[in-house]
Tab-separated table of C-alpha atoms in Angstrom:
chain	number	residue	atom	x	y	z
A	77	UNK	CA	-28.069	-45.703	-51.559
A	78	UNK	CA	-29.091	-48.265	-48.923
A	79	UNK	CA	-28.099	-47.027	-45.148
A	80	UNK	CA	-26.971	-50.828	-44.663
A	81	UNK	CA	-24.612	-51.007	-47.292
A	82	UNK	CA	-23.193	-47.861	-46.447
A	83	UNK	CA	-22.921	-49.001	-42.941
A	84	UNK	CA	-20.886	-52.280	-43.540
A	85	UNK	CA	-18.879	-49.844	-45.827
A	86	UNK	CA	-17.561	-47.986	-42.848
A	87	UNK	CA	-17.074	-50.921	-40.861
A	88	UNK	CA	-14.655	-52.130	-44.019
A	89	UNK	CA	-13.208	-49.313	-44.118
A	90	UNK	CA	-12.463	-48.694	-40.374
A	91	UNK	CA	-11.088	-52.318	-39.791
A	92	UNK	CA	-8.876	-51.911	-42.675
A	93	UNK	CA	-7.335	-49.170	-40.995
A	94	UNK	CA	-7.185	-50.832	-38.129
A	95	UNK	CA	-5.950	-54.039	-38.757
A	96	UNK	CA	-3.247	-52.634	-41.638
A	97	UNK	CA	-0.951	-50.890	-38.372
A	98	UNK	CA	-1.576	-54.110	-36.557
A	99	UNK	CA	-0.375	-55.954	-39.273
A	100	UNK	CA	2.612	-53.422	-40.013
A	101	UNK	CA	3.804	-53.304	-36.767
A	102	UNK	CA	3.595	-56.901	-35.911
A	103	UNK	CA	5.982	-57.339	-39.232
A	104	UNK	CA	8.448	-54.617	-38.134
A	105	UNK	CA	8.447	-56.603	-34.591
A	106	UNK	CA	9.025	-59.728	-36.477
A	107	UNK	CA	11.610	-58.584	-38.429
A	108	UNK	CA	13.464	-57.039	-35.578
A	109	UNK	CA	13.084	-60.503	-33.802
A	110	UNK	CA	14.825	-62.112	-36.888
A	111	UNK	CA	17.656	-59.162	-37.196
A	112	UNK	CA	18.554	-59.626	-33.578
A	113	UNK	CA	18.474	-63.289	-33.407
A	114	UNK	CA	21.183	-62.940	-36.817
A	115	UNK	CA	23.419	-60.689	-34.913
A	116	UNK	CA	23.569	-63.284	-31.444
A	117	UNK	CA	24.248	-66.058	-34.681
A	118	UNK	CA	26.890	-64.391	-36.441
A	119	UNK	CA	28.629	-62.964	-32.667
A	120	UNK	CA	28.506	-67.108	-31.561
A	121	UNK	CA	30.600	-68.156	-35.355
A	122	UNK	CA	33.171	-65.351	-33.917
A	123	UNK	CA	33.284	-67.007	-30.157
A	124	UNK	CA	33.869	-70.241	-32.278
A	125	UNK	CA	36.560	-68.875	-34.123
A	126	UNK	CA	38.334	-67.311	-31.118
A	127	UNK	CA	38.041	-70.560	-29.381
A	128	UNK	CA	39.771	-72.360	-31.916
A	129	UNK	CA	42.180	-69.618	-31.851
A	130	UNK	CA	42.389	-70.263	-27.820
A	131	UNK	CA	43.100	-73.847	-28.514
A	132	UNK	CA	45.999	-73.344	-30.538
A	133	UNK	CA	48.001	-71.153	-28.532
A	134	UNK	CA	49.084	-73.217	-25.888
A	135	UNK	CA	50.645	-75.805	-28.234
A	136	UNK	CA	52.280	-72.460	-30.459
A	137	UNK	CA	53.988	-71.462	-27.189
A	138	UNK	CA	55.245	-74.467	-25.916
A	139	UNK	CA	56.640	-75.232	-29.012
A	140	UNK	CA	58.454	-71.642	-29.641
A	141	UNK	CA	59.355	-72.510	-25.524
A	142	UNK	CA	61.092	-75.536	-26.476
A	143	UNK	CA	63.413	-73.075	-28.795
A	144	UNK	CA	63.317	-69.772	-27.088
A	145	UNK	CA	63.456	-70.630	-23.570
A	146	UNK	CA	64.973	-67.501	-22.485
A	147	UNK	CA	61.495	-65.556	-24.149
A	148	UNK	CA	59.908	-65.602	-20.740
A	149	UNK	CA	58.087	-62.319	-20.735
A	150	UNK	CA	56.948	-62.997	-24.020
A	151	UNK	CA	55.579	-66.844	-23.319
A	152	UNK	CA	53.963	-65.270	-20.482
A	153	UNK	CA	52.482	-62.374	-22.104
A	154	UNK	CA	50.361	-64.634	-24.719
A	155	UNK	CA	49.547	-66.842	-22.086
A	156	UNK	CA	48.346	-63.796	-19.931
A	157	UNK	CA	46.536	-62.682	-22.776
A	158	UNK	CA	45.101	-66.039	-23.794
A	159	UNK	CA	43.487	-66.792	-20.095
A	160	UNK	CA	42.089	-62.949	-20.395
A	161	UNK	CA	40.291	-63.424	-23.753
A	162	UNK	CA	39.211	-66.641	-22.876
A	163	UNK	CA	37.371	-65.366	-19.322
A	164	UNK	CA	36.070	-62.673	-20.796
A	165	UNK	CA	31.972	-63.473	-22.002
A	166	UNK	CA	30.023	-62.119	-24.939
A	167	UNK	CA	30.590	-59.582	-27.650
A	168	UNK	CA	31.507	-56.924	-25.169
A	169	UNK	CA	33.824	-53.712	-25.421
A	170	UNK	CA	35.620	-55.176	-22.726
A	171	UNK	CA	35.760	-58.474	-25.172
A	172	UNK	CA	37.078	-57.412	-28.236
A	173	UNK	CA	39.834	-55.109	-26.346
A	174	UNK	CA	41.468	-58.535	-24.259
A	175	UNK	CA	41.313	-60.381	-28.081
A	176	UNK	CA	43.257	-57.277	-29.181
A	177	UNK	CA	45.145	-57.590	-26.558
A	178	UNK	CA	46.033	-61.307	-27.326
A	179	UNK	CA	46.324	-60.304	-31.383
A	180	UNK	CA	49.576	-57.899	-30.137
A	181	UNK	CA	50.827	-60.659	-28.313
A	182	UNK	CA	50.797	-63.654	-30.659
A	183	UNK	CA	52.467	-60.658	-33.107
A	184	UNK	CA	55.459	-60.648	-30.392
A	185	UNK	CA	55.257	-63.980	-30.393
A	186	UNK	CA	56.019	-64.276	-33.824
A	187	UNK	CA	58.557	-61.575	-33.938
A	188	UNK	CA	60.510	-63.577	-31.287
A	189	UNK	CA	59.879	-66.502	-33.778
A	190	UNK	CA	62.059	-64.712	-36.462
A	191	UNK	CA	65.025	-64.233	-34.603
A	192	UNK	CA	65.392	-68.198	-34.789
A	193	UNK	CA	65.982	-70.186	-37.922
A	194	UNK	CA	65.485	-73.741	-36.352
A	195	UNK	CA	61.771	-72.375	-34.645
A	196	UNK	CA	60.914	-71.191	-37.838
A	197	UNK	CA	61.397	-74.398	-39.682
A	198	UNK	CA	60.343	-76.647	-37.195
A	199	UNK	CA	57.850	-78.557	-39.325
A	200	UNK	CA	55.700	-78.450	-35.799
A	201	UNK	CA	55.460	-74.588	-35.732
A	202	UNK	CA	54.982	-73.963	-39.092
A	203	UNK	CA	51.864	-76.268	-39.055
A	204	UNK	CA	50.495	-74.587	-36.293
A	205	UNK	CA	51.752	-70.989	-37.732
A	206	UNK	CA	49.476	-72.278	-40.590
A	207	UNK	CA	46.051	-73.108	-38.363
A	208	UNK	CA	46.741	-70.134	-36.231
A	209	UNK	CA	46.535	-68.173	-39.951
A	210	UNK	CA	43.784	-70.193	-41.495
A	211	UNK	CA	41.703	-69.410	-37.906
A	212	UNK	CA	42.601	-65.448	-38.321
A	213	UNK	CA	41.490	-65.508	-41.769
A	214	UNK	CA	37.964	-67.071	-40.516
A	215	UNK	CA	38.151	-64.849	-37.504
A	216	UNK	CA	38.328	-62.041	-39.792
A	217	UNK	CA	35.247	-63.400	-41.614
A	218	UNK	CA	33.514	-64.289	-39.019
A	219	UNK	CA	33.979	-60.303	-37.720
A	220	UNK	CA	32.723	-59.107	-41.181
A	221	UNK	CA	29.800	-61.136	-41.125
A	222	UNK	CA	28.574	-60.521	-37.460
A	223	UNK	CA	29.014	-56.549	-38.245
A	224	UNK	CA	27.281	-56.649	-41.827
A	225	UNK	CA	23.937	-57.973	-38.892
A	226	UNK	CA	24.389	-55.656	-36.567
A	227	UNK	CA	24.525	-53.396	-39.137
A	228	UNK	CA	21.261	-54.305	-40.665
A	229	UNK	CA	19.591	-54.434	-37.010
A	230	UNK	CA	21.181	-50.512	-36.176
A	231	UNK	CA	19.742	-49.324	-39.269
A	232	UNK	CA	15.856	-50.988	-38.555
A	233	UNK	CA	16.467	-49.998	-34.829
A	234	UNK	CA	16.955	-46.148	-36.083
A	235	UNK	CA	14.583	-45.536	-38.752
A	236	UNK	CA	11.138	-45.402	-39.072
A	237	UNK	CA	8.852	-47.087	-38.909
A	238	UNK	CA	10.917	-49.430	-36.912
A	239	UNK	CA	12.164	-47.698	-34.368
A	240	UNK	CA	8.730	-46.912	-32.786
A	241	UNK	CA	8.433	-50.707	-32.735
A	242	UNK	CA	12.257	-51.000	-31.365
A	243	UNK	CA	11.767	-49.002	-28.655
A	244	UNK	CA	8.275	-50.662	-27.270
A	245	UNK	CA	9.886	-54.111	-27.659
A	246	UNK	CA	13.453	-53.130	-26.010
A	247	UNK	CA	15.731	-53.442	-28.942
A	248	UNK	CA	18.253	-51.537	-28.867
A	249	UNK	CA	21.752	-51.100	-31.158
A	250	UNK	CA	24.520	-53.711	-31.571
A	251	UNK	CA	27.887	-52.633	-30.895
A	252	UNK	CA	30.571	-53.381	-33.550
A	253	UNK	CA	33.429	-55.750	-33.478
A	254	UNK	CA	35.974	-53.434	-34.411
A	255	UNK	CA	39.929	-53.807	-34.357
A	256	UNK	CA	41.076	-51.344	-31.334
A	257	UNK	CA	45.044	-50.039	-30.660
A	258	UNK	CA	47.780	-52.002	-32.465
A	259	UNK	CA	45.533	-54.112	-34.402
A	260	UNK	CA	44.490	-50.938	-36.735
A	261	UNK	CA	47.915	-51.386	-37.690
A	262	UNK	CA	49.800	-53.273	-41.058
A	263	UNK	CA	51.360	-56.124	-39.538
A	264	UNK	CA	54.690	-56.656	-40.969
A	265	UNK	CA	55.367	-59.634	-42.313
A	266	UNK	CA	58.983	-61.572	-42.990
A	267	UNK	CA	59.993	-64.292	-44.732
């Protein structure tokens, strides 16, 4: 056998296993890139959803204030709530607890709602009733969606191979939008 060949043999042979982790880990990185950049997606469709929801509030309360003047502490509990949520940044703990926080209140706000035939049909508040439903239901979407990524970025972050990349490149896990005190709860619902 020829000393050259064999040579250029081993030089194959140790590129190749050279090259192949390069090539693996520069994928894993890659794919980490594209997992995280999928959660920060789906987390901004949520903020869009809760912003809608934000918008809508103010013209649900003056209209149930136009009825149920004497609801002060109610009125000023979604409105408290609302200006919390809404100053409060990014898919934080601290986040999804003040949008709880505003879910309870909008469900007192409704409550108070029942206890007055001519709010509930006022053609005005049952449109908005409607959008503020239709913008839950997407909310609620939007929630599934962003936790399916993080999901999918937890589990590269924590197995291997991946997680040896994870940790060099400063991934780390995704918290999970999930529904904290009341909202766990059925919400009962009267017609």
């Amino acid at each position: 056998m020829d000393s050259g060949l064999v040579l250029v043999g081993g030089l194959a042979v140790l590129t190749l296993l050279l090259v192949a982790p390069l090539i693996a880990a520069l994928r894993g990185y890659n794919r980490l890139v594209r997992l995280r950049a999928q959660v920060r997606a789906s987390w901004a469709q949520v903020d869009v959803q809760l912003r809608r929801r934000h918008s809508l509030i103010p013209n649900l309360v003056e209209t149930v204030r136009g009825y149920a003047a004497h609801e002060r502490a109610t009125l000023e509990a979604v409105t408290a709530a609302r200006v919390a949520a809404m100053a409060t940044p990014g898919s934080t703990p601290e986040r999804v607890a003040v949008e709880g926080a505003l879910t309870q209140a909008l469900g007192r706000l409704f409550a108070v709602a029942e206890a007055y035939p001519h709010l509930r049909a006022s053609a005005n508040f049952g449109e908005l009733q409607r959008e503020l439903a239709g913008t839950e239901d997407k909310i609620a979407y939007a929630r599934q969606f962003y936790n399916t990524a993080v999901q999918s970025l937890n589990t590269a972050v924590e197995t291997l191979p991946t997680n040896v990349i994870a940790g060099l490149g400063g991934f780390r896990a995704e918290r999970y939008f999930e529904a904290v005190g009341d909202e766990r709860a059925d919400v009962p619902v009267r017609f």
